[in-house]
mmCIF file with all atom_site columns, C-alpha atoms and ligand atoms in Angstrom:
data_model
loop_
_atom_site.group_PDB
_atom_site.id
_atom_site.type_symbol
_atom_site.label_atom_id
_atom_site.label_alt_id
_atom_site.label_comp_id
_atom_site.label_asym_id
_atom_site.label_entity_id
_atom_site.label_seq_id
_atom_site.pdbx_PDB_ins_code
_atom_site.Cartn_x
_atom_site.Cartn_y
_atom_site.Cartn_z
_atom_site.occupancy
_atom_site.B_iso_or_equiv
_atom_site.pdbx_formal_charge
_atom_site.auth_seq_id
_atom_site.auth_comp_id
_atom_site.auth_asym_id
_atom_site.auth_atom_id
_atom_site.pdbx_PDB_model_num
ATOM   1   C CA  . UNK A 1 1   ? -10.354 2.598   36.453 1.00 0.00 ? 1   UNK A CA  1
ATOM   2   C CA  . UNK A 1 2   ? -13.621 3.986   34.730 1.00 0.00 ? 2   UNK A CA  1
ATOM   3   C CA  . UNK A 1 3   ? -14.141 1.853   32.223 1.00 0.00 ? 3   UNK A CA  1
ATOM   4   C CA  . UNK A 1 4   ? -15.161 4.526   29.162 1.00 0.00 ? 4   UNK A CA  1
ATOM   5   C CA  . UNK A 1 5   ? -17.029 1.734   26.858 1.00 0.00 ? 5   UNK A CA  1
ATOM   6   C CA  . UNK A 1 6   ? -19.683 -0.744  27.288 1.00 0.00 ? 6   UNK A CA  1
ATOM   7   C CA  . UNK A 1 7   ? -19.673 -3.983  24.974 1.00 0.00 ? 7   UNK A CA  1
ATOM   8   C CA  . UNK A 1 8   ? -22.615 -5.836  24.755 1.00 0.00 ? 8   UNK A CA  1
ATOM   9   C CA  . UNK A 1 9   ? -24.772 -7.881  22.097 1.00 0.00 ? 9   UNK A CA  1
ATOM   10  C CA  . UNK A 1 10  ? -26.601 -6.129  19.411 1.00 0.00 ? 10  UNK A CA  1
ATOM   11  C CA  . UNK A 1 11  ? -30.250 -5.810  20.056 1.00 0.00 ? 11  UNK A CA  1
ATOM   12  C CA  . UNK A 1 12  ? -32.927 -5.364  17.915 1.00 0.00 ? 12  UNK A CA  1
ATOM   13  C CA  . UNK A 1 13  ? -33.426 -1.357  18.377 1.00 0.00 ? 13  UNK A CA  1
ATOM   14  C CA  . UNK A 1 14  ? -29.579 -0.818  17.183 1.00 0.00 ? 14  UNK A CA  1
ATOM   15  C CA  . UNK A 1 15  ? -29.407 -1.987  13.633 1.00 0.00 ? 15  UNK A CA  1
ATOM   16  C CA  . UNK A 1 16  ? -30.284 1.687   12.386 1.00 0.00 ? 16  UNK A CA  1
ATOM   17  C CA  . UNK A 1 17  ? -27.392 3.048   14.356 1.00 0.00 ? 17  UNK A CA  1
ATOM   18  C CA  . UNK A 1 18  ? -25.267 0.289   13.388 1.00 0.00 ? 18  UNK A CA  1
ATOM   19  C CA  . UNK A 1 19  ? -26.329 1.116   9.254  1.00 0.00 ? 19  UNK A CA  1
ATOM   20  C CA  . UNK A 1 20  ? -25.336 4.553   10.002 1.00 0.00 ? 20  UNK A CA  1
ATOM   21  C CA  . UNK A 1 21  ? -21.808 3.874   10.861 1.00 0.00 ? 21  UNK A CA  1
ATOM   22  C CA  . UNK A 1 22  ? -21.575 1.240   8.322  1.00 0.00 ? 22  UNK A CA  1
ATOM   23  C CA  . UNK A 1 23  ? -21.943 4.079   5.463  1.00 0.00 ? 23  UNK A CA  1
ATOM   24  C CA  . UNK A 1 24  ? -19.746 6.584   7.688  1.00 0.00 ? 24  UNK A CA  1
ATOM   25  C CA  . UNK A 1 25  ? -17.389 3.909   7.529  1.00 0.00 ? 25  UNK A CA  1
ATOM   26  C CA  . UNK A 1 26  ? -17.104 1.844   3.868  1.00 0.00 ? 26  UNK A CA  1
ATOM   27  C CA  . UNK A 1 27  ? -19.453 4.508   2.017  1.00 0.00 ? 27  UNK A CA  1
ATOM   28  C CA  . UNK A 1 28  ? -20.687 2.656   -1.341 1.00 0.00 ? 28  UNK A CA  1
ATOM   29  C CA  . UNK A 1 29  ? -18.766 -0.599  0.012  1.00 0.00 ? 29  UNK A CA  1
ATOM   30  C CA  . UNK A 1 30  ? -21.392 -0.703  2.884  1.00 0.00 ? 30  UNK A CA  1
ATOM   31  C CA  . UNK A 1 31  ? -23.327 -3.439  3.778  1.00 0.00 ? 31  UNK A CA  1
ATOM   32  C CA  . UNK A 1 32  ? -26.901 -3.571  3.679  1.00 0.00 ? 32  UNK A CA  1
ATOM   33  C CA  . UNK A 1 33  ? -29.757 -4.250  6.045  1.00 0.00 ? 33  UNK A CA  1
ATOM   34  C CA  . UNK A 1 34  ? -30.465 -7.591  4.921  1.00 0.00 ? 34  UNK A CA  1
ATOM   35  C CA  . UNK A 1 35  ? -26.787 -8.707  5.349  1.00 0.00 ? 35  UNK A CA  1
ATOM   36  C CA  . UNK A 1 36  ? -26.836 -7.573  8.942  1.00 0.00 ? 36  UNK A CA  1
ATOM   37  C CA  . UNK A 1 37  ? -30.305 -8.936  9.666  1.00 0.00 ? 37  UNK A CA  1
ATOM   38  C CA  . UNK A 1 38  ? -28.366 -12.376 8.427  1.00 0.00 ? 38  UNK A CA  1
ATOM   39  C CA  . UNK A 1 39  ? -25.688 -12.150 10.523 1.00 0.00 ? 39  UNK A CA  1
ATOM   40  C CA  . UNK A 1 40  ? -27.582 -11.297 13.681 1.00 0.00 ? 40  UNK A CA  1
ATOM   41  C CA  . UNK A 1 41  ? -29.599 -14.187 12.957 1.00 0.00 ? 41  UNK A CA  1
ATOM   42  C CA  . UNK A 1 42  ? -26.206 -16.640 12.047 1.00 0.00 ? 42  UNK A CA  1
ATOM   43  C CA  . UNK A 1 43  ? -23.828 -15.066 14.183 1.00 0.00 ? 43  UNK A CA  1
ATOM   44  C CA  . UNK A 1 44  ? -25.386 -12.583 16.791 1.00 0.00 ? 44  UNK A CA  1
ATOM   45  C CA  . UNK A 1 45  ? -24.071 -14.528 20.002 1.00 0.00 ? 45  UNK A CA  1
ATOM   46  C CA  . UNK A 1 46  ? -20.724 -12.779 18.677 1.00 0.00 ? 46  UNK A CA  1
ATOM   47  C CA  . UNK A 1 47  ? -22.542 -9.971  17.057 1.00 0.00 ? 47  UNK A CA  1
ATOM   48  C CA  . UNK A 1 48  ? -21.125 -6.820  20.035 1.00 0.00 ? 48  UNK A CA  1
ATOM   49  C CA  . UNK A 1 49  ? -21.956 -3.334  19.870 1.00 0.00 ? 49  UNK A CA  1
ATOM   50  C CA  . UNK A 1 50  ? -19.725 -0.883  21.684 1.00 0.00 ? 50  UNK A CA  1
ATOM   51  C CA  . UNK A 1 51  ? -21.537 1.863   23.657 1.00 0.00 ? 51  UNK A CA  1
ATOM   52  C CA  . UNK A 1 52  ? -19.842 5.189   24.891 1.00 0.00 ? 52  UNK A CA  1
ATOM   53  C CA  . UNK A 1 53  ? -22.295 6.540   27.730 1.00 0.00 ? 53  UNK A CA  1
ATOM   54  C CA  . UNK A 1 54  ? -26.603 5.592   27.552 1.00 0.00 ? 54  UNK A CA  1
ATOM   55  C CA  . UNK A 1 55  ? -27.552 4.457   24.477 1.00 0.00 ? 55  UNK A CA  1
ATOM   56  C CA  . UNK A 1 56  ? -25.147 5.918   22.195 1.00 0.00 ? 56  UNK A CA  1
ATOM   57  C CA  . UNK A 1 57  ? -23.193 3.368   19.759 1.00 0.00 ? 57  UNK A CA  1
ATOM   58  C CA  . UNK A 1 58  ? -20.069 4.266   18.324 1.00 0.00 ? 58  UNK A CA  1
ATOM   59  C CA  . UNK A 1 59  ? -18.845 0.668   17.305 1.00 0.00 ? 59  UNK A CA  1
ATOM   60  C CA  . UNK A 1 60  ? -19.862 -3.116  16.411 1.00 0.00 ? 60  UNK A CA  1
ATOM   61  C CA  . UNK A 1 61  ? -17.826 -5.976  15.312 1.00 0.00 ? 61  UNK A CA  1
ATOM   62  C CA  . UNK A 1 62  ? -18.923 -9.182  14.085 1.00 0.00 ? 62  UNK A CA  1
ATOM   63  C CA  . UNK A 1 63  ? -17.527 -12.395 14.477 1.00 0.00 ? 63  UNK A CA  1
ATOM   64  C CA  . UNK A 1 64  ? -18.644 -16.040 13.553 1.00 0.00 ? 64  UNK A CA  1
ATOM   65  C CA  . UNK A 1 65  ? -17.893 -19.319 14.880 1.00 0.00 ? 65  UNK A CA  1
ATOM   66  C CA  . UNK A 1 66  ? -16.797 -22.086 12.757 1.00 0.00 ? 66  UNK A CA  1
ATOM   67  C CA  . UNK A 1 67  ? -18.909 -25.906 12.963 1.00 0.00 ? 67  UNK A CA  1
ATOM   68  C CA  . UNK A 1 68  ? -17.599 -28.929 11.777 1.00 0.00 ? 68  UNK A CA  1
ATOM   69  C CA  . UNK A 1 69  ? -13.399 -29.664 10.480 1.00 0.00 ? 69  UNK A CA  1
ATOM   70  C CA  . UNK A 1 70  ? -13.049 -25.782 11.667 1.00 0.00 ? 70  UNK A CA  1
ATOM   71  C CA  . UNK A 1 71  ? -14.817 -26.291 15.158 1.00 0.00 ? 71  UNK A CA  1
ATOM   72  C CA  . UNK A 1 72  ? -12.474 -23.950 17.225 1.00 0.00 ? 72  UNK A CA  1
ATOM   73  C CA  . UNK A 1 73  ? -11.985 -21.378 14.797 1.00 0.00 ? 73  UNK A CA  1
ATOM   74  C CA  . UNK A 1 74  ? -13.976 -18.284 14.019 1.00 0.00 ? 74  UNK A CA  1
ATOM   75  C CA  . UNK A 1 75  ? -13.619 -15.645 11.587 1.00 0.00 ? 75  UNK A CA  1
ATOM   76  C CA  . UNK A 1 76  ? -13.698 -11.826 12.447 1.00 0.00 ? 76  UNK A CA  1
ATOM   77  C CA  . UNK A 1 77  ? -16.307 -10.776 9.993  1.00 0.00 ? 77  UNK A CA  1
ATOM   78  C CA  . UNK A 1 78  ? -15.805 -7.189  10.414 1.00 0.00 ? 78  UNK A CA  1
ATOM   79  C CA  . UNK A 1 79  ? -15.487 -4.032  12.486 1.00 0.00 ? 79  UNK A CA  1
ATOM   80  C CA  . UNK A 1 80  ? -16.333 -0.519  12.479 1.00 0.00 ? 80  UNK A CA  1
ATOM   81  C CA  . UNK A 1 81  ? -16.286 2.819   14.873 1.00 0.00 ? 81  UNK A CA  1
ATOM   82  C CA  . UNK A 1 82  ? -18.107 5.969   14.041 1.00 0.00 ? 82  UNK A CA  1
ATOM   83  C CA  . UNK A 1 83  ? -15.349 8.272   12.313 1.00 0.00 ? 83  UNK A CA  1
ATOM   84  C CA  . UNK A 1 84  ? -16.608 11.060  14.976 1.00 0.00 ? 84  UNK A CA  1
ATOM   85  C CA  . UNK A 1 85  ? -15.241 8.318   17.547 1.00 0.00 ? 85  UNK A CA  1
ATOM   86  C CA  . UNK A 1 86  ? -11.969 6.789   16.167 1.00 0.00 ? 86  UNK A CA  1
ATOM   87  C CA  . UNK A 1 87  ? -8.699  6.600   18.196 1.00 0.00 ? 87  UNK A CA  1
ATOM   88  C CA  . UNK A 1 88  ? -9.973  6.418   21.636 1.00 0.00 ? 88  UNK A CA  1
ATOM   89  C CA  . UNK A 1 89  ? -10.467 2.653   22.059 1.00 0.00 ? 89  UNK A CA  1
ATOM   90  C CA  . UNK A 1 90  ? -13.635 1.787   20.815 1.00 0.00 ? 90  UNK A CA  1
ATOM   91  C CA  . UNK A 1 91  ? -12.550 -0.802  18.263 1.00 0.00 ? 91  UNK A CA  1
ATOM   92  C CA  . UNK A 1 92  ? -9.682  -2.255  21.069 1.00 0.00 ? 92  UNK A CA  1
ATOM   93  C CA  . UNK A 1 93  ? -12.497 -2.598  23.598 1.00 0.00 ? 93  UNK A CA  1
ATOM   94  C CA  . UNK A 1 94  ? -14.706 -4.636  20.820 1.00 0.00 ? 94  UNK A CA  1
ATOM   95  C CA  . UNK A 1 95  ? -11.670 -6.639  20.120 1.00 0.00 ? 95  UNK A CA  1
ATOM   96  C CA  . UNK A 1 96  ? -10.427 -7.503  24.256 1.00 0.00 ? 96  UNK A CA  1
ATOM   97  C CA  . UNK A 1 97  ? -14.296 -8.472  24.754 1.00 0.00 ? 97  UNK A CA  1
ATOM   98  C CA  . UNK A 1 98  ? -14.749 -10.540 21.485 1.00 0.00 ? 98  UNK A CA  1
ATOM   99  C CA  . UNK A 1 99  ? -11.157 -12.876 22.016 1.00 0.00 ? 99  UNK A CA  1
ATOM   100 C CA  . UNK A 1 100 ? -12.602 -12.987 26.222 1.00 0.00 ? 100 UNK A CA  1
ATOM   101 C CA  . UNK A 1 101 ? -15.766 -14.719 24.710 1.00 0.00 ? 101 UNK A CA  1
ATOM   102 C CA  . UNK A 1 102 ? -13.893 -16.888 22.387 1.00 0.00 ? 102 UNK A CA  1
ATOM   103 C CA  . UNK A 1 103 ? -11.440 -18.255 25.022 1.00 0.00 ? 103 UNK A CA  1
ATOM   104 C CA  . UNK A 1 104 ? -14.883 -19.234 26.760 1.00 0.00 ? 104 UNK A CA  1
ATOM   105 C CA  . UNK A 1 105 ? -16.334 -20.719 23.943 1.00 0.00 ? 105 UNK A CA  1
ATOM   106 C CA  . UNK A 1 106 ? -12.331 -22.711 23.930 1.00 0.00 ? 106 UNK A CA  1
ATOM   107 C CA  . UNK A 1 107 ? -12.073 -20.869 20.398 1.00 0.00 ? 107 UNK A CA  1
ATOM   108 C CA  . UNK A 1 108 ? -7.903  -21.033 20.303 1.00 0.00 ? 108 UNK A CA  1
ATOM   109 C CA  . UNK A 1 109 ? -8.258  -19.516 16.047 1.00 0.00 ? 109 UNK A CA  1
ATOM   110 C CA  . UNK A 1 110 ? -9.157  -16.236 15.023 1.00 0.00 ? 110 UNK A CA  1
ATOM   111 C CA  . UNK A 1 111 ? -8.876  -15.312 11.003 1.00 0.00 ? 111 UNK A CA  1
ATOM   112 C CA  . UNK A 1 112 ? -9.925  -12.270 9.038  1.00 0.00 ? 112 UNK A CA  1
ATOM   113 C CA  . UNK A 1 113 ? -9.614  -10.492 5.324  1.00 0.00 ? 113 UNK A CA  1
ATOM   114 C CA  . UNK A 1 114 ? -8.524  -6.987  5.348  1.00 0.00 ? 114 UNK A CA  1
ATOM   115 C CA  . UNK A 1 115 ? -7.720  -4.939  2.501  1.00 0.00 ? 115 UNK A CA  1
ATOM   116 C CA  . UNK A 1 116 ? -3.857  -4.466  1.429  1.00 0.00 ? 116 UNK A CA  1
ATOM   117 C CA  . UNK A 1 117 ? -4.646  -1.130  1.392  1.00 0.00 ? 117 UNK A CA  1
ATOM   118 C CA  . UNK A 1 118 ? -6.179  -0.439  5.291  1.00 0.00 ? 118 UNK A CA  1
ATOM   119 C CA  . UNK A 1 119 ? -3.030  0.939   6.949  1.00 0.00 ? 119 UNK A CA  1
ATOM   120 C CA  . UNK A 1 120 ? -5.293  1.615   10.023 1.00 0.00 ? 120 UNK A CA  1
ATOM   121 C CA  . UNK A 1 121 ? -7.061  -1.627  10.323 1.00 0.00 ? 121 UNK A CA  1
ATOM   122 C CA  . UNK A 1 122 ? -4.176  -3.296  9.409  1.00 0.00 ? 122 UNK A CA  1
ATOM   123 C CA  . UNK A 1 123 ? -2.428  -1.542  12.073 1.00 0.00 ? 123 UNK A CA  1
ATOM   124 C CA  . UNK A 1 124 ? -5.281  -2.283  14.686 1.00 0.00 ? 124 UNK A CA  1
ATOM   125 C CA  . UNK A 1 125 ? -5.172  -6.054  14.033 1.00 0.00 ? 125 UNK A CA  1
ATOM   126 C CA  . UNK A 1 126 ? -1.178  -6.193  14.094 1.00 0.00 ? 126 UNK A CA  1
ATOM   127 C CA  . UNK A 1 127 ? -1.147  -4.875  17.958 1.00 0.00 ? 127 UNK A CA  1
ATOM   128 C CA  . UNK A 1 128 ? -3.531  -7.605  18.806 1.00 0.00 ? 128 UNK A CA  1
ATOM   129 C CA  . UNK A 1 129 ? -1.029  -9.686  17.300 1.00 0.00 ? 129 UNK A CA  1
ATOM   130 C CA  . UNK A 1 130 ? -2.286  -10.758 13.838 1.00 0.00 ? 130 UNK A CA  1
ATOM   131 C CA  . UNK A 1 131 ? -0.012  -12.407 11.511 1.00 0.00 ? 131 UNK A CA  1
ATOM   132 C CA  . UNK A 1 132 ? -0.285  -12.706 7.749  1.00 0.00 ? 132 UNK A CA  1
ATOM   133 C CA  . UNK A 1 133 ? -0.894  -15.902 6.469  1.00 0.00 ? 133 UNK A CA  1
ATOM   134 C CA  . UNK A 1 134 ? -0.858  -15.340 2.446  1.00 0.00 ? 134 UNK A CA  1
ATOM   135 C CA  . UNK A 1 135 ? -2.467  -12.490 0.145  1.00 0.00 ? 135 UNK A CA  1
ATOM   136 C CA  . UNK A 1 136 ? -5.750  -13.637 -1.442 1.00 0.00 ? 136 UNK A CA  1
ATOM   137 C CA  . UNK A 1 137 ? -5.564  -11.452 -5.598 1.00 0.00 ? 137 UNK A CA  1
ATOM   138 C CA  . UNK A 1 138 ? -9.154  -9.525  -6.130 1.00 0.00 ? 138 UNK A CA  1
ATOM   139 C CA  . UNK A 1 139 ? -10.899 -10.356 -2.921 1.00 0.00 ? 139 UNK A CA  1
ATOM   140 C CA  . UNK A 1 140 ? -12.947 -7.463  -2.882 1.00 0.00 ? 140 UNK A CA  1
ATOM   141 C CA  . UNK A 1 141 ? -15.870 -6.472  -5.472 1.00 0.00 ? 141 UNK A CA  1
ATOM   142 C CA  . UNK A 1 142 ? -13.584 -3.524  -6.694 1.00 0.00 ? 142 UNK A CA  1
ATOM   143 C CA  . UNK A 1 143 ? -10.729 -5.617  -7.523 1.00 0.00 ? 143 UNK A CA  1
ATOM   144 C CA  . UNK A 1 144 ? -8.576  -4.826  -4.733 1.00 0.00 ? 144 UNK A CA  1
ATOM   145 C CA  . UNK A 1 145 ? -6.245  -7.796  -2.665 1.00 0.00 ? 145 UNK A CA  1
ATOM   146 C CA  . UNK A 1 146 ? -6.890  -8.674  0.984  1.00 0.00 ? 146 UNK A CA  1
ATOM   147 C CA  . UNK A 1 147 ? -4.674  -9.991  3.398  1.00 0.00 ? 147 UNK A CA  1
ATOM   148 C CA  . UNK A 1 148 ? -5.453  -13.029 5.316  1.00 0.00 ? 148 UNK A CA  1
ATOM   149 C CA  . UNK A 1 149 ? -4.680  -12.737 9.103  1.00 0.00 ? 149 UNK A CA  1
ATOM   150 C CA  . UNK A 1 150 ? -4.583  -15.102 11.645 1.00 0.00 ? 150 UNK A CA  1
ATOM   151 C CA  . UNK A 1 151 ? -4.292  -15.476 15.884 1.00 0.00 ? 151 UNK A CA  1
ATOM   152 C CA  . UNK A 1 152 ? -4.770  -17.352 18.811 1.00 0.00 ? 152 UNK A CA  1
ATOM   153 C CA  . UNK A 1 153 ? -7.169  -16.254 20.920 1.00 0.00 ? 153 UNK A CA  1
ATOM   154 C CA  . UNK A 1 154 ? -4.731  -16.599 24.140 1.00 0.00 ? 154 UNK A CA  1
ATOM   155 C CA  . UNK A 1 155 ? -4.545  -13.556 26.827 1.00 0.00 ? 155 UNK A CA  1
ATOM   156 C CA  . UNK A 1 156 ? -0.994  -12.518 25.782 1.00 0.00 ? 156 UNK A CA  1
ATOM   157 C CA  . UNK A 1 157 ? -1.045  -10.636 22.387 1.00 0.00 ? 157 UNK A CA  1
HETATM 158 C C1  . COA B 2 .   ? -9.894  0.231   12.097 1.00 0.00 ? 1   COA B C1  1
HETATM 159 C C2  . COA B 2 .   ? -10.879 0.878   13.092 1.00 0.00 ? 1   COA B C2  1
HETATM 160 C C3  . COA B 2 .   ? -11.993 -0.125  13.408 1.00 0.00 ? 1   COA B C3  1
HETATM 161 C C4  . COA B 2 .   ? -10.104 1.235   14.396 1.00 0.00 ? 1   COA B C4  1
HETATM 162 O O1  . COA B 2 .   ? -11.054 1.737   15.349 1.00 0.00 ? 1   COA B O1  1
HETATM 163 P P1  . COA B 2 .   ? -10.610 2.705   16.566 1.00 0.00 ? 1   COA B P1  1
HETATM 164 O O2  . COA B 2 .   ? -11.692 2.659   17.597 1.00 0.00 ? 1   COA B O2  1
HETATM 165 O O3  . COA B 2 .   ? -10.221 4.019   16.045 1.00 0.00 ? 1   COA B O3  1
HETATM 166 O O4  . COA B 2 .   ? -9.320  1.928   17.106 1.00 0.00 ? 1   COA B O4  1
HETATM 167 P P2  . COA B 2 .   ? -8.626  2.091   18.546 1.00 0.00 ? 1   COA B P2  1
HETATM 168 O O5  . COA B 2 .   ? -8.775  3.497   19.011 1.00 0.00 ? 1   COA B O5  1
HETATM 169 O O6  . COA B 2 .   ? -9.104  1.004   19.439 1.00 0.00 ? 1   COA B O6  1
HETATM 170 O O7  . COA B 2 .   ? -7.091  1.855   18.152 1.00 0.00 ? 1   COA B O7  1
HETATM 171 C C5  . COA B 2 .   ? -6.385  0.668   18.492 1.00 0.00 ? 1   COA B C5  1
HETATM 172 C C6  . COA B 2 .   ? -5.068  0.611   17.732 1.00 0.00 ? 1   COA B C6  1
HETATM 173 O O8  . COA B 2 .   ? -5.292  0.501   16.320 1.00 0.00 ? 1   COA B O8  1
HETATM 174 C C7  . COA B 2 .   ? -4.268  1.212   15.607 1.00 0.00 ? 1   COA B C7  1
HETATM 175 N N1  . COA B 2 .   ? -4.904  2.285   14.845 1.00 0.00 ? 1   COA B N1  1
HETATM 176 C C8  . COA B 2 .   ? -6.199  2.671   14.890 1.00 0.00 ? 1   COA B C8  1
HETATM 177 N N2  . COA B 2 .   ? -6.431  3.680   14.008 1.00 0.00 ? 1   COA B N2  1
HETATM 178 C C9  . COA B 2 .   ? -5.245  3.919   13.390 1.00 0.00 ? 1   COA B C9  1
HETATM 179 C C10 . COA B 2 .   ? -4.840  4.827   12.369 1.00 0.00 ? 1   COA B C10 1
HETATM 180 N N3  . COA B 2 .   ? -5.692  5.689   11.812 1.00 0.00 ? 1   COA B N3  1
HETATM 181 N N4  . COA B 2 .   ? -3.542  4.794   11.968 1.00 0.00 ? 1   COA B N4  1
HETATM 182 C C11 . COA B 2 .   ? -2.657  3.922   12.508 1.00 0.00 ? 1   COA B C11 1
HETATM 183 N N5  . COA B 2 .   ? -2.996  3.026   13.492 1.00 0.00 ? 1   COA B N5  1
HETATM 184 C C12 . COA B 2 .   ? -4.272  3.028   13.910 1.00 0.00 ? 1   COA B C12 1
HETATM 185 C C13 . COA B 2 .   ? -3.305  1.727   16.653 1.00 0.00 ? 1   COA B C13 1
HETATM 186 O O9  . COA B 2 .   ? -2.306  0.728   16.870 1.00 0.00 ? 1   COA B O9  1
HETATM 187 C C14 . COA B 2 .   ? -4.194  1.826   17.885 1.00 0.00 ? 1   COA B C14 1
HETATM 188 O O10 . COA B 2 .   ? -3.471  1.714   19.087 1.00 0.00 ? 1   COA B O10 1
HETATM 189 P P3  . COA B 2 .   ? -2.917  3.041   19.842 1.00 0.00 ? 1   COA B P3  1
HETATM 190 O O11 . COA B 2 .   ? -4.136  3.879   20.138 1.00 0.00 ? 1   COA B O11 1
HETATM 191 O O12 . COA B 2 .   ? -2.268  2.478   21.053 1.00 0.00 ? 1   COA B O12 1
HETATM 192 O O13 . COA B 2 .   ? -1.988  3.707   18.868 1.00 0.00 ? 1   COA B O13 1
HETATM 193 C C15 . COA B 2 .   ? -11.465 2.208   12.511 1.00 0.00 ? 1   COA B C15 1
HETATM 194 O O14 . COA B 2 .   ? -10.419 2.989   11.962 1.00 0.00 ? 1   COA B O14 1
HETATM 195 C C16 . COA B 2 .   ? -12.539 2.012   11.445 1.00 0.00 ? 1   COA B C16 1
HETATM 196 O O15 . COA B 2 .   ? -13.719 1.866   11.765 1.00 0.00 ? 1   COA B O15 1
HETATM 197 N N6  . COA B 2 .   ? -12.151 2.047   10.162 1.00 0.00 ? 1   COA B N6  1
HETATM 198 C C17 . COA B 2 .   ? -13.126 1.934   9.044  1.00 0.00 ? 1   COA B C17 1
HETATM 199 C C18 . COA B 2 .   ? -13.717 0.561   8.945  1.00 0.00 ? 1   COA B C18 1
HETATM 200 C C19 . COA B 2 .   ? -12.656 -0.487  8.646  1.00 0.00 ? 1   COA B C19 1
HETATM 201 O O16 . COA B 2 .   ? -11.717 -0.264  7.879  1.00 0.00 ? 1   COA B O16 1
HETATM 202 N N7  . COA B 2 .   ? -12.818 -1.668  9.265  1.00 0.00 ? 1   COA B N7  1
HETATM 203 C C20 . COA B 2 .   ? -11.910 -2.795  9.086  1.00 0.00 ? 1   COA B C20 1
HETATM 204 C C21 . COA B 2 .   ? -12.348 -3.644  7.951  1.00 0.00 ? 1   COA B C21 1
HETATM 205 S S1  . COA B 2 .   ? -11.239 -5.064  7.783  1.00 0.00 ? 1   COA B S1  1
#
């Protein structure tokens, strides 16, 4: 089967493209340059860009190990896919790579925050199998509640 993405770490020539889909994608939620810069620095072993033909990036998602009491965990930081390029995979194949690296890395916990009010992220991370744990009250800057999800990192979703 042709394989119609390539996921690989974020280099230093993407970070315009990946600003670009960050205000396509959260508008004046988006994060900034310096924010990325810091988690390329912190987490860019898990930092994976998603690349439909050559040089053209329609995706990243972050992810960030955990040290210490929470060694085996990580925490999906975020995720997001050019709105030209939603619905055909992108965000699946960023996800299938990211939980292949963890289960290297003998990362069994994956957690994340997602907004009550994402139907279609929330619907993303329930086929890989995420499971609400409890609602966190004015997690986000606007005021509005996030979910807190949680899965193993095993093969079978
Ligand atoms: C959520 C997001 C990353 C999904 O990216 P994508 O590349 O379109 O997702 P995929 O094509 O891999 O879809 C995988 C599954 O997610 C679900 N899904 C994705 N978009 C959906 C939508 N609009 N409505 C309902 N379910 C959806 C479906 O279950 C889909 O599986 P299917 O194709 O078998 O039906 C994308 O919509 C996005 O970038 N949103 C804005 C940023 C964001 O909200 N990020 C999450 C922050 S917590």
């Amino acid at each position: 089967m042709i394989k119609r993405f390539t996921i690989r770490r974020l280099g230093p020539a993407d970070l315009e493209r990946i600003l670009e889909i960050e205000a396509a994608s959260f508008g004046r939620e988006a994060w900034d340059r310096n924010l990325f810069a810091e988690y390329s620095r912190t987490c860019g072993d898990l930092f994976l860009v998603a690349e439909e033909g050559p040089r053209n990036i329609c995706g990243y998602m972050i992810t960030c190990t955990r040290g210490g009491r929470r060694r085996g965990q990580a925490e999906l930081v975020s995720v997001a896919v050019d709105p030209r390029a939603r619905g055909r995979g992108a965000a699946s194949a960023l996800m299938e790579s990211t939980l292949r690296r963890l289960r290297r890395r003998a990362i069994t916990r994956l957690s994340l925050m997602v907004k009550t009010t994402n139907g279609a992220a929330r619907a993303f991370y329930e086929k890989y199998g995420f499971r609400k744990v409890r609602r966190v009250p004015r997690y986000y800057e606007d005021g509005a509640d996030a979910w807190l999800l949680k899965k193993g990192t095993d093969a079978f979703f």
